[in-house]
């Protein structure tokens, strides 16, 4: 396993991610849970964008989006994705690769209900990734859905979560002389046991 200790210690990668994220919440100025999620389109052309990681479960990672977005279409088509979390304040990052499934049940309902009213109405108003005439037309759409739903909008049927179940997680920390510390956890399937290896920087 290559002398794992200190910040890399532990037998469960999800526990390590939670620990690192908790440290980042104390030091990162904005959005410590921001991740860059990478997908590929039908032609195999990569795409990447920032989203907010909302849950680190015992076996997976969950984020939310509009199911009609380009991101969602690429996730549905490939069934696989990768993301990286990078914290400048800690000089650390976590890289994750794995399998994608939808989260559109009670868990998605509960998360949607926990968001601010403006965010909930915005989810209804935005036709994510589609062309937009102007900011004015978007705000007009917000006014329409506000009149329609008032202060208790339901979760839109086109909005919900995605769960990434990893087959690879890499923990990276800055080291002296650019000799960074890297440990990768790999498994063949989500049911397999993890194998851990130190990597060259």
PDB file of C-alpha atoms in Angstrom:
ATOM      1  CA  UNK A   1       0.000   0.000   0.000  1.00  0.00           C
ATOM      2  CA  UNK A   2       3.005   2.294   0.076  1.00  0.00           C
ATOM      3  CA  UNK A   3       3.253   3.821   3.578  1.00  0.00           C
ATOM      4  CA  UNK A   4      -0.225   5.315   3.774  1.00  0.00           C
ATOM      5  CA  UNK A   5      -0.506   7.434   6.906  1.00  0.00           C
ATOM      6  CA  UNK A   6      -1.598  10.881   8.070  1.00  0.00           C
ATOM      7  CA  UNK A   7      -4.152  12.414   5.724  1.00  0.00           C
ATOM      8  CA  UNK A   8      -4.163   9.243   3.574  1.00  0.00           C
ATOM      9  CA  UNK A   9      -4.861   6.826   6.447  1.00  0.00           C
ATOM     10  CA  UNK A  10      -8.027   4.753   6.517  1.00  0.00           C
ATOM     11  CA  UNK A  11      -9.681   1.617   5.208  1.00  0.00           C
ATOM     12  CA  UNK A  12     -12.660   3.325   3.545  1.00  0.00           C
ATOM     13  CA  UNK A  13     -12.127   5.884   0.750  1.00  0.00           C
ATOM     14  CA  UNK A  14     -15.500   7.537   1.377  1.00  0.00           C
ATOM     15  CA  UNK A  15     -14.480   8.259   4.965  1.00  0.00           C
ATOM     16  CA  UNK A  16     -11.280   9.856   3.685  1.00  0.00           C
ATOM     17  CA  UNK A  17     -13.224  11.987   1.187  1.00  0.00           C
ATOM     18  CA  UNK A  18     -15.581  13.157   3.931  1.00  0.00           C
ATOM     19  CA  UNK A  19     -12.622  14.018   6.166  1.00  0.00           C
ATOM     20  CA  UNK A  20     -10.874  16.000   3.424  1.00  0.00           C
ATOM     21  CA  UNK A  21     -14.115  17.766   2.501  1.00  0.00           C
ATOM     22  CA  UNK A  22     -14.696  18.742   6.140  1.00  0.00           C
ATOM     23  CA  UNK A  23     -11.194  20.242   6.250  1.00  0.00           C
ATOM     24  CA  UNK A  24     -11.869  22.127   3.018  1.00  0.00           C
ATOM     25  CA  UNK A  25     -15.114  23.534   4.423  1.00  0.00           C
ATOM     26  CA  UNK A  26     -13.008  25.271   7.066  1.00  0.00           C
ATOM     27  CA  UNK A  27     -10.437  26.713   4.662  1.00  0.00           C
ATOM     28  CA  UNK A  28     -11.883  27.067   1.153  1.00  0.00           C
ATOM     29  CA  UNK A  29     -13.368  30.503   0.448  1.00  0.00           C
ATOM     30  CA  UNK A  30     -16.158  29.400  -1.909  1.00  0.00           C
ATOM     31  CA  UNK A  31     -17.918  26.123  -2.684  1.00  0.00           C
ATOM     32  CA  UNK A  32     -15.608  23.515  -1.112  1.00  0.00           C
ATOM     33  CA  UNK A  33     -17.966  20.874  -2.572  1.00  0.00           C
ATOM     34  CA  UNK A  34     -17.472  22.043  -6.174  1.00  0.00           C
ATOM     35  CA  UNK A  35     -16.499  19.299  -8.600  1.00  0.00           C
ATOM     36  CA  UNK A  36     -15.555  19.386 -12.285  1.00  0.00           C
ATOM     37  CA  UNK A  37     -17.628  16.606 -13.825  1.00  0.00           C
ATOM     38  CA  UNK A  38     -16.394  15.164 -17.110  1.00  0.00           C
ATOM     39  CA  UNK A  39     -18.547  13.381 -19.694  1.00  0.00           C
ATOM     40  CA  UNK A  40     -18.337  12.450 -23.365  1.00  0.00           C
ATOM     41  CA  UNK A  41     -20.912  13.110 -26.080  1.00  0.00           C
ATOM     42  CA  UNK A  42     -22.194  10.614 -28.665  1.00  0.00           C
ATOM     43  CA  UNK A  43     -19.126  11.259 -30.842  1.00  0.00           C
ATOM     44  CA  UNK A  44     -16.748  10.693 -27.929  1.00  0.00           C
ATOM     45  CA  UNK A  45     -15.849  14.389 -27.581  1.00  0.00           C
ATOM     46  CA  UNK A  46     -15.137  15.198 -23.922  1.00  0.00           C
ATOM     47  CA  UNK A  47     -16.988  17.894 -22.012  1.00  0.00           C
ATOM     48  CA  UNK A  48     -16.505  19.214 -18.482  1.00  0.00           C
ATOM     49  CA  UNK A  49     -18.259  21.679 -16.170  1.00  0.00           C
ATOM     50  CA  UNK A  50     -18.484  22.609 -12.505  1.00  0.00           C
ATOM     51  CA  UNK A  51     -21.341  21.317 -10.354  1.00  0.00           C
ATOM     52  CA  UNK A  52     -21.844  21.012  -6.607  1.00  0.00           C
ATOM     53  CA  UNK A  53     -21.417  17.618  -4.967  1.00  0.00           C
ATOM     54  CA  UNK A  54     -24.324  17.307  -2.564  1.00  0.00           C
ATOM     55  CA  UNK A  55     -23.844  13.959  -0.856  1.00  0.00           C
ATOM     56  CA  UNK A  56     -20.983  11.622  -0.077  1.00  0.00           C
ATOM     57  CA  UNK A  57     -22.820   8.385   0.625  1.00  0.00           C
ATOM     58  CA  UNK A  58     -21.292   5.184   1.990  1.00  0.00           C
ATOM     59  CA  UNK A  59     -20.759   3.829  -1.539  1.00  0.00           C
ATOM     60  CA  UNK A  60     -21.359   6.675  -4.001  1.00  0.00           C
ATOM     61  CA  UNK A  61     -21.405  10.409  -4.736  1.00  0.00           C
ATOM     62  CA  UNK A  62     -24.592  12.354  -5.573  1.00  0.00           C
ATOM     63  CA  UNK A  63     -25.166  15.614  -7.465  1.00  0.00           C
ATOM     64  CA  UNK A  64     -28.261  17.206  -9.018  1.00  0.00           C
ATOM     65  CA  UNK A  65     -29.135  18.737 -12.373  1.00  0.00           C
ATOM     66  CA  UNK A  66     -31.734  19.260 -15.102  1.00  0.00           C
ATOM     67  CA  UNK A  67     -32.315  15.962 -16.911  1.00  0.00           C
ATOM     68  CA  UNK A  68     -32.773  17.817 -20.220  1.00  0.00           C
ATOM     69  CA  UNK A  69     -29.341  19.445 -20.054  1.00  0.00           C
ATOM     70  CA  UNK A  70     -26.454  18.499 -22.322  1.00  0.00           C
ATOM     71  CA  UNK A  71     -24.698  17.141 -19.233  1.00  0.00           C
ATOM     72  CA  UNK A  72     -27.587  14.807 -18.418  1.00  0.00           C
ATOM     73  CA  UNK A  73     -27.909  13.579 -21.984  1.00  0.00           C
ATOM     74  CA  UNK A  74     -24.207  12.693 -22.011  1.00  0.00           C
ATOM     75  CA  UNK A  75     -24.456  10.979 -18.614  1.00  0.00           C
ATOM     76  CA  UNK A  76     -27.466   8.936 -19.758  1.00  0.00           C
ATOM     77  CA  UNK A  77     -25.832   7.979 -23.045  1.00  0.00           C
ATOM     78  CA  UNK A  78     -22.481   6.861 -21.624  1.00  0.00           C
ATOM     79  CA  UNK A  79     -23.537   5.611 -18.192  1.00  0.00           C
ATOM     80  CA  UNK A  80     -20.059   6.592 -16.961  1.00  0.00           C
ATOM     81  CA  UNK A  81     -18.375   9.788 -15.799  1.00  0.00           C
ATOM     82  CA  UNK A  82     -15.438  11.201 -13.889  1.00  0.00           C
ATOM     83  CA  UNK A  83     -14.932  14.168 -11.602  1.00  0.00           C
ATOM     84  CA  UNK A  84     -12.198  15.993  -9.760  1.00  0.00           C
ATOM     85  CA  UNK A  85     -12.458  17.995  -6.540  1.00  0.00           C
ATOM     86  CA  UNK A  86      -9.597  20.447  -6.091  1.00  0.00           C
ATOM     87  CA  UNK A  87      -8.941  22.538  -3.007  1.00  0.00           C
ATOM     88  CA  UNK A  88      -6.350  25.275  -3.506  1.00  0.00           C
ATOM     89  CA  UNK A  89      -6.306  26.107   0.200  1.00  0.00           C
ATOM     90  CA  UNK A  90      -5.312  22.529   1.113  1.00  0.00           C
ATOM     91  CA  UNK A  91      -3.297  21.799  -2.044  1.00  0.00           C
ATOM     92  CA  UNK A  92      -5.197  18.548  -2.427  1.00  0.00           C
ATOM     93  CA  UNK A  93      -7.463  16.910  -4.942  1.00  0.00           C
ATOM     94  CA  UNK A  94      -9.659  13.843  -5.285  1.00  0.00           C
ATOM     95  CA  UNK A  95     -10.224  12.223  -8.673  1.00  0.00           C
ATOM     96  CA  UNK A  96     -13.132   9.813  -9.176  1.00  0.00           C
ATOM     97  CA  UNK A  97     -14.196   7.593 -12.091  1.00  0.00           C
ATOM     98  CA  UNK A  98     -17.232   5.350 -12.154  1.00  0.00           C
ATOM     99  CA  UNK A  99     -20.718   4.336 -13.175  1.00  0.00           C
ATOM    100  CA  UNK A 100     -23.734   6.635 -13.343  1.00  0.00           C
ATOM    101  CA  UNK A 101     -27.347   6.051 -12.289  1.00  0.00           C
ATOM    102  CA  UNK A 102     -30.267   8.409 -11.660  1.00  0.00           C
ATOM    103  CA  UNK A 103     -31.537   9.424  -8.233  1.00  0.00           C
ATOM    104  CA  UNK A 104     -35.125  10.530  -8.808  1.00  0.00           C
ATOM    105  CA  UNK A 105     -36.960   9.179  -5.791  1.00  0.00           C
ATOM    106  CA  UNK A 106     -37.668  10.440  -2.258  1.00  0.00           C
ATOM    107  CA  UNK A 107     -34.011  11.432  -1.793  1.00  0.00           C
ATOM    108  CA  UNK A 108     -34.226  13.807  -4.767  1.00  0.00           C
ATOM    109  CA  UNK A 109     -37.545  15.150  -3.497  1.00  0.00           C
ATOM    110  CA  UNK A 110     -36.027  15.834  -0.079  1.00  0.00           C
ATOM    111  CA  UNK A 111     -33.001  17.622  -1.508  1.00  0.00           C
ATOM    112  CA  UNK A 112     -35.166  19.728  -3.830  1.00  0.00           C
ATOM    113  CA  UNK A 113     -37.411  20.714  -0.900  1.00  0.00           C
ATOM    114  CA  UNK A 114     -34.328  21.784   1.100  1.00  0.00           C
ATOM    115  CA  UNK A 115     -33.262  24.347  -1.524  1.00  0.00           C
ATOM    116  CA  UNK A 116     -34.213  28.014  -1.346  1.00  0.00           C
ATOM    117  CA  UNK A 117     -37.540  28.990  -2.927  1.00  0.00           C
ATOM    118  CA  UNK A 118     -35.749  30.984  -5.631  1.00  0.00           C
ATOM    119  CA  UNK A 119     -33.610  27.972  -6.536  1.00  0.00           C
ATOM    120  CA  UNK A 120     -36.672  25.719  -6.687  1.00  0.00           C
ATOM    121  CA  UNK A 121     -38.514  28.149  -8.950  1.00  0.00           C
ATOM    122  CA  UNK A 122     -35.376  28.621 -11.037  1.00  0.00           C
ATOM    123  CA  UNK A 123     -35.230  24.880 -11.686  1.00  0.00           C
ATOM    124  CA  UNK A 124     -38.695  25.128 -13.261  1.00  0.00           C
ATOM    125  CA  UNK A 125     -37.908  28.285 -15.226  1.00  0.00           C
ATOM    126  CA  UNK A 126     -34.600  27.301 -16.828  1.00  0.00           C
ATOM    127  CA  UNK A 127     -34.513  25.188 -19.973  1.00  0.00           C
ATOM    128  CA  UNK A 128     -30.921  24.290 -19.170  1.00  0.00           C
ATOM    129  CA  UNK A 129     -28.429  24.247 -22.051  1.00  0.00           C
ATOM    130  CA  UNK A 130     -31.050  25.528 -24.536  1.00  0.00           C
ATOM    131  CA  UNK A 131     -30.659  28.869 -26.391  1.00  0.00           C
ATOM    132  CA  UNK A 132     -31.950  31.921 -24.467  1.00  0.00           C
ATOM    133  CA  UNK A 133     -33.103  35.192 -26.063  1.00  0.00           C
ATOM    134  CA  UNK A 134     -32.259  37.387 -23.084  1.00  0.00           C
ATOM    135  CA  UNK A 135     -32.034  37.582 -19.323  1.00  0.00           C
ATOM    136  CA  UNK A 136     -35.385  39.423 -19.443  1.00  0.00           C
ATOM    137  CA  UNK A 137     -37.128  36.438 -21.020  1.00  0.00           C
ATOM    138  CA  UNK A 138     -35.662  34.154 -18.350  1.00  0.00           C
ATOM    139  CA  UNK A 139     -36.955  36.398 -15.573  1.00  0.00           C
ATOM    140  CA  UNK A 140     -40.356  36.462 -17.266  1.00  0.00           C
ATOM    141  CA  UNK A 141     -40.368  32.671 -17.109  1.00  0.00           C
ATOM    142  CA  UNK A 142     -39.509  32.858 -13.399  1.00  0.00           C
ATOM    143  CA  UNK A 143     -42.513  35.149 -12.910  1.00  0.00           C
ATOM    144  CA  UNK A 144     -44.756  32.647 -14.717  1.00  0.00           C
ATOM    145  CA  UNK A 145     -43.713  29.686 -12.615  1.00  0.00           C
ATOM    146  CA  UNK A 146     -43.965  31.785  -9.447  1.00  0.00           C
ATOM    147  CA  UNK A 147     -47.561  32.640 -10.322  1.00  0.00           C
ATOM    148  CA  UNK A 148     -48.228  28.975 -11.094  1.00  0.00           C
ATOM    149  CA  UNK A 149     -46.639  27.341  -8.042  1.00  0.00           C
ATOM    150  CA  UNK A 150     -46.455  30.053  -5.385  1.00  0.00           C
ATOM    151  CA  UNK A 151     -44.269  29.214  -2.412  1.00  0.00           C
ATOM    152  CA  UNK A 152     -44.391  25.406  -2.653  1.00  0.00           C
ATOM    153  CA  UNK A 153     -43.282  24.217  -6.092  1.00  0.00           C
ATOM    154  CA  UNK A 154     -42.974  20.437  -6.498  1.00  0.00           C
ATOM    155  CA  UNK A 155     -39.775  18.923  -7.835  1.00  0.00           C
ATOM    156  CA  UNK A 156     -39.884  19.163 -11.640  1.00  0.00           C
ATOM    157  CA  UNK A 157     -40.087  15.791 -13.396  1.00  0.00           C
ATOM    158  CA  UNK A 158     -37.098  16.888 -15.500  1.00  0.00           C
ATOM    159  CA  UNK A 159     -34.874  17.696 -12.511  1.00  0.00           C
ATOM    160  CA  UNK A 160     -33.168  15.297 -10.136  1.00  0.00           C
ATOM    161  CA  UNK A 161     -30.012  13.564  -9.082  1.00  0.00           C
ATOM    162  CA  UNK A 162     -27.251  11.426 -10.447  1.00  0.00           C
ATOM    163  CA  UNK A 163     -25.288   8.929  -8.411  1.00  0.00           C
ATOM    164  CA  UNK A 164     -21.696   8.149  -9.373  1.00  0.00           C
ATOM    165  CA  UNK A 165     -20.588   4.778  -8.002  1.00  0.00           C
ATOM    166  CA  UNK A 166     -16.805   4.725  -8.277  1.00  0.00           C
ATOM    167  CA  UNK A 167     -14.465   2.048  -9.543  1.00  0.00           C
ATOM    168  CA  UNK A 168     -11.483   4.362  -9.028  1.00  0.00           C
ATOM    169  CA  UNK A 169     -10.672   7.089  -6.497  1.00  0.00           C
ATOM    170  CA  UNK A 170      -7.337   8.865  -6.372  1.00  0.00           C
ATOM    171  CA  UNK A 171      -6.169  11.009  -3.480  1.00  0.00           C
ATOM    172  CA  UNK A 172      -3.498  13.600  -4.350  1.00  0.00           C
ATOM    173  CA  UNK A 173      -1.636  15.993  -2.057  1.00  0.00           C
ATOM    174  CA  UNK A 174       1.022  18.555  -2.866  1.00  0.00           C
ATOM    175  CA  UNK A 175       4.563  17.557  -1.976  1.00  0.00           C
ATOM    176  CA  UNK A 176       7.909  19.320  -1.697  1.00  0.00           C
ATOM    177  CA  UNK A 177       9.929  19.704  -4.908  1.00  0.00           C
ATOM    178  CA  UNK A 178       6.816  18.789  -6.953  1.00  0.00           C
ATOM    179  CA  UNK A 179       7.104  15.269  -5.543  1.00  0.00           C
ATOM    180  CA  UNK A 180       3.404  14.914  -4.820  1.00  0.00           C
ATOM    181  CA  UNK A 181       1.787  12.092  -2.865  1.00  0.00           C
ATOM    182  CA  UNK A 182      -0.734  10.015  -4.817  1.00  0.00           C
ATOM    183  CA  UNK A 183      -2.708   6.970  -3.729  1.00  0.00           C
ATOM    184  CA  UNK A 184      -5.203   5.324  -6.062  1.00  0.00           C
ATOM    185  CA  UNK A 185      -7.978   2.977  -4.953  1.00  0.00           C
ATOM    186  CA  UNK A 186      -9.180   0.688  -7.780  1.00  0.00           C
ATOM    187  CA  UNK A 187     -11.718  -2.088  -8.125  1.00  0.00           C
ATOM    188  CA  UNK A 188     -13.011  -4.001 -11.148  1.00  0.00           C
ATOM    189  CA  UNK A 189     -16.700  -3.541 -10.253  1.00  0.00           C
ATOM    190  CA  UNK A 190     -18.597  -1.697  -7.492  1.00  0.00           C
ATOM    191  CA  UNK A 191     -18.921  -5.053  -5.704  1.00  0.00           C
ATOM    192  CA  UNK A 192     -15.181  -5.854  -5.823  1.00  0.00           C
ATOM    193  CA  UNK A 193     -12.689  -5.206  -3.054  1.00  0.00           C
ATOM    194  CA  UNK A 194     -10.515  -2.107  -3.327  1.00  0.00           C
ATOM    195  CA  UNK A 195      -6.867  -2.400  -4.302  1.00  0.00           C
ATOM    196  CA  UNK A 196      -4.683   0.503  -3.142  1.00  0.00           C
ATOM    197  CA  UNK A 197      -1.456   1.630  -4.787  1.00  0.00           C
ATOM    198  CA  UNK A 198       0.929   4.530  -4.393  1.00  0.00           C
ATOM    199  CA  UNK A 199       1.683   6.288  -7.688  1.00  0.00           C
ATOM    200  CA  UNK A 200       4.665   8.299  -8.842  1.00  0.00           C
ATOM    201  CA  UNK A 201       3.958  12.049  -8.900  1.00  0.00           C
TER     202      UNK A 201
END
